[in-house]
mmCIF file with all atom_site columns, C-alpha atoms in Angstrom:
data_model
loop_
_atom_site.group_PDB
_atom_site.id
_atom_site.type_symbol
_atom_site.label_atom_id
_atom_site.label_alt_id
_atom_site.label_comp_id
_atom_site.label_asym_id
_atom_site.label_entity_id
_atom_site.label_seq_id
_atom_site.pdbx_PDB_ins_code
_atom_site.Cartn_x
_atom_site.Cartn_y
_atom_site.Cartn_z
_atom_site.occupancy
_atom_site.B_iso_or_equiv
_atom_site.pdbx_formal_charge
_atom_site.auth_seq_id
_atom_site.auth_comp_id
_atom_site.auth_asym_id
_atom_site.auth_atom_id
_atom_site.pdbx_PDB_model_num
ATOM 1  C CA . UNK A 1 1  ? -74.913 69.304 -43.438 1.00 0.00 ? 26 UNK A CA 1
ATOM 2  C CA . UNK A 1 2  ? -73.244 65.962 -42.765 1.00 0.00 ? 27 UNK A CA 1
ATOM 3  C CA . UNK A 1 3  ? -69.550 65.360 -43.351 1.00 0.00 ? 28 UNK A CA 1
ATOM 4  C CA . UNK A 1 4  ? -69.065 63.674 -46.727 1.00 0.00 ? 29 UNK A CA 1
ATOM 5  C CA . UNK A 1 5  ? -71.869 65.587 -48.450 1.00 0.00 ? 30 UNK A CA 1
ATOM 6  C CA . UNK A 1 6  ? -71.107 67.084 -51.860 1.00 0.00 ? 31 UNK A CA 1
ATOM 7  C CA . UNK A 1 7  ? -70.838 70.839 -52.268 1.00 0.00 ? 32 UNK A CA 1
ATOM 8  C CA . UNK A 1 8  ? -72.012 72.397 -55.541 1.00 0.00 ? 33 UNK A CA 1
ATOM 9  C CA . UNK A 1 9  ? -70.888 75.961 -56.283 1.00 0.00 ? 34 UNK A CA 1
ATOM 10 C CA . UNK A 1 10 ? -73.527 77.848 -58.305 1.00 0.00 ? 35 UNK A CA 1
ATOM 11 C CA . UNK A 1 11 ? -72.653 79.935 -61.347 1.00 0.00 ? 36 UNK A CA 1
ATOM 12 C CA . UNK A 1 12 ? -73.243 83.638 -60.755 1.00 0.00 ? 37 UNK A CA 1
ATOM 13 C CA . UNK A 1 13 ? -76.884 84.536 -61.399 1.00 0.00 ? 38 UNK A CA 1
ATOM 14 C CA . UNK A 1 14 ? -77.988 80.938 -61.997 1.00 0.00 ? 39 UNK A CA 1
ATOM 15 C CA . UNK A 1 15 ? -80.103 78.753 -59.740 1.00 0.00 ? 40 UNK A CA 1
ATOM 16 C CA . UNK A 1 16 ? -79.655 75.526 -61.670 1.00 0.00 ? 41 UNK A CA 1
ATOM 17 C CA . UNK A 1 17 ? -76.084 75.682 -63.007 1.00 0.00 ? 42 UNK A CA 1
ATOM 18 C CA . UNK A 1 18 ? -72.974 74.744 -61.103 1.00 0.00 ? 43 UNK A CA 1
ATOM 19 C CA . UNK A 1 19 ? -69.322 75.123 -62.010 1.00 0.00 ? 44 UNK A CA 1
ATOM 20 C CA . UNK A 1 20 ? -67.403 73.497 -59.156 1.00 0.00 ? 45 UNK A CA 1
ATOM 21 C CA . UNK A 1 21 ? -67.736 70.778 -56.536 1.00 0.00 ? 46 UNK A CA 1
ATOM 22 C CA . UNK A 1 22 ? -66.129 69.611 -53.339 1.00 0.00 ? 47 UNK A CA 1
ATOM 23 C CA . UNK A 1 23 ? -66.616 67.312 -50.355 1.00 0.00 ? 48 UNK A CA 1
ATOM 24 C CA . UNK A 1 24 ? -67.782 68.726 -47.013 1.00 0.00 ? 49 UNK A CA 1
ATOM 25 C CA . UNK A 1 25 ? -65.405 68.070 -44.113 1.00 0.00 ? 50 UNK A CA 1
ATOM 26 C CA . UNK A 1 26 ? -67.140 70.293 -41.535 1.00 0.00 ? 51 UNK A CA 1
ATOM 27 C CA . UNK A 1 27 ? -70.265 72.457 -41.454 1.00 0.00 ? 52 UNK A CA 1
ATOM 28 C CA . UNK A 1 28 ? -70.070 75.541 -39.232 1.00 0.00 ? 53 UNK A CA 1
ATOM 29 C CA . UNK A 1 29 ? -72.778 78.170 -38.567 1.00 0.00 ? 54 UNK A CA 1
ATOM 30 C CA . UNK A 1 30 ? -71.480 80.675 -41.174 1.00 0.00 ? 55 UNK A CA 1
ATOM 31 C CA . UNK A 1 31 ? -69.035 78.613 -43.233 1.00 0.00 ? 56 UNK A CA 1
ATOM 32 C CA . UNK A 1 32 ? -68.441 75.156 -44.593 1.00 0.00 ? 57 UNK A CA 1
ATOM 33 C CA . UNK A 1 33 ? -65.019 73.517 -44.778 1.00 0.00 ? 58 UNK A CA 1
ATOM 34 C CA . UNK A 1 34 ? -64.331 71.394 -47.834 1.00 0.00 ? 59 UNK A CA 1
ATOM 35 C CA . UNK A 1 35 ? -61.750 69.479 -49.793 1.00 0.00 ? 60 UNK A CA 1
ATOM 36 C CA . UNK A 1 36 ? -61.810 70.463 -53.473 1.00 0.00 ? 61 UNK A CA 1
ATOM 37 C CA . UNK A 1 37 ? -59.892 69.274 -56.486 1.00 0.00 ? 62 UNK A CA 1
ATOM 38 C CA . UNK A 1 38 ? -58.863 71.363 -59.474 1.00 0.00 ? 63 UNK A CA 1
ATOM 39 C CA . UNK A 1 39 ? -58.560 74.341 -57.114 1.00 0.00 ? 64 UNK A CA 1
ATOM 40 C CA . UNK A 1 40 ? -56.097 77.064 -56.230 1.00 0.00 ? 65 UNK A CA 1
ATOM 41 C CA . UNK A 1 41 ? -55.034 78.403 -52.842 1.00 0.00 ? 66 UNK A CA 1
ATOM 42 C CA . UNK A 1 42 ? -55.838 82.008 -53.744 1.00 0.00 ? 67 UNK A CA 1
ATOM 43 C CA . UNK A 1 43 ? -57.899 83.975 -56.240 1.00 0.00 ? 68 UNK A CA 1
ATOM 44 C CA . UNK A 1 44 ? -54.681 85.242 -57.833 1.00 0.00 ? 69 UNK A CA 1
ATOM 45 C CA . UNK A 1 45 ? -53.805 81.773 -59.123 1.00 0.00 ? 70 UNK A CA 1
ATOM 46 C CA . UNK A 1 46 ? -55.115 80.098 -62.262 1.00 0.00 ? 71 UNK A CA 1
ATOM 47 C CA . UNK A 1 47 ? -58.892 79.738 -61.746 1.00 0.00 ? 72 UNK A CA 1
ATOM 48 C CA . UNK A 1 48 ? -58.883 76.239 -63.225 1.00 0.00 ? 73 UNK A CA 1
ATOM 49 C CA . UNK A 1 49 ? -56.583 75.262 -60.396 1.00 0.00 ? 74 UNK A CA 1
ATOM 50 C CA . UNK A 1 50 ? -53.597 73.045 -59.979 1.00 0.00 ? 75 UNK A CA 1
ATOM 51 C CA . UNK A 1 51 ? -54.127 71.270 -56.669 1.00 0.00 ? 76 UNK A CA 1
ATOM 52 C CA . UNK A 1 52 ? -56.391 69.496 -54.221 1.00 0.00 ? 77 UNK A CA 1
ATOM 53 C CA . UNK A 1 53 ? -56.899 71.978 -51.381 1.00 0.00 ? 78 UNK A CA 1
ATOM 54 C CA . UNK A 1 54 ? -58.889 72.582 -48.228 1.00 0.00 ? 79 UNK A CA 1
ATOM 55 C CA . UNK A 1 55 ? -61.262 75.514 -48.572 1.00 0.00 ? 80 UNK A CA 1
ATOM 56 C CA . UNK A 1 56 ? -63.585 77.470 -46.306 1.00 0.00 ? 81 UNK A CA 1
ATOM 57 C CA . UNK A 1 57 ? -66.667 78.890 -48.041 1.00 0.00 ? 82 UNK A CA 1
ATOM 58 C CA . UNK A 1 58 ? -69.670 80.928 -46.954 1.00 0.00 ? 83 UNK A CA 1
ATOM 59 C CA . UNK A 1 59 ? -73.079 79.442 -47.745 1.00 0.00 ? 84 UNK A CA 1
ATOM 60 C CA . UNK A 1 60 ? -74.246 82.194 -50.160 1.00 0.00 ? 85 UNK A CA 1
ATOM 61 C CA . UNK A 1 61 ? -73.889 80.449 -53.536 1.00 0.00 ? 86 UNK A CA 1
ATOM 62 C CA . UNK A 1 62 ? -73.694 76.846 -52.436 1.00 0.00 ? 87 UNK A CA 1
ATOM 63 C CA . UNK A 1 63 ? -75.973 73.857 -52.827 1.00 0.00 ? 88 UNK A CA 1
ATOM 64 C CA . UNK A 1 64 ? -75.417 70.422 -51.295 1.00 0.00 ? 89 UNK A CA 1
ATOM 65 C CA . UNK A 1 65 ? -76.068 66.794 -52.094 1.00 0.00 ? 90 UNK A CA 1
ATOM 66 C CA . UNK A 1 66 ? -76.431 65.085 -48.730 1.00 0.00 ? 91 UNK A CA 1
ATOM 67 C CA . UNK A 1 67 ? -74.880 61.633 -48.686 1.00 0.00 ? 92 UNK A CA 1
#
């Protein structure tokens, strides 16, 4: 997945609904690193977020738009 591609985070149980997006900064074998807006640093914070943060996500519920 090329740097600059868009990440789409799927809603639980849905194949064609997404609820969050980010920009890929690095694709690794088991994870993808991203920059995401309207995010939080931890799951204990407000889920609608309050910052632009770097994240590391596993590929399980992700789709991508390759740019």
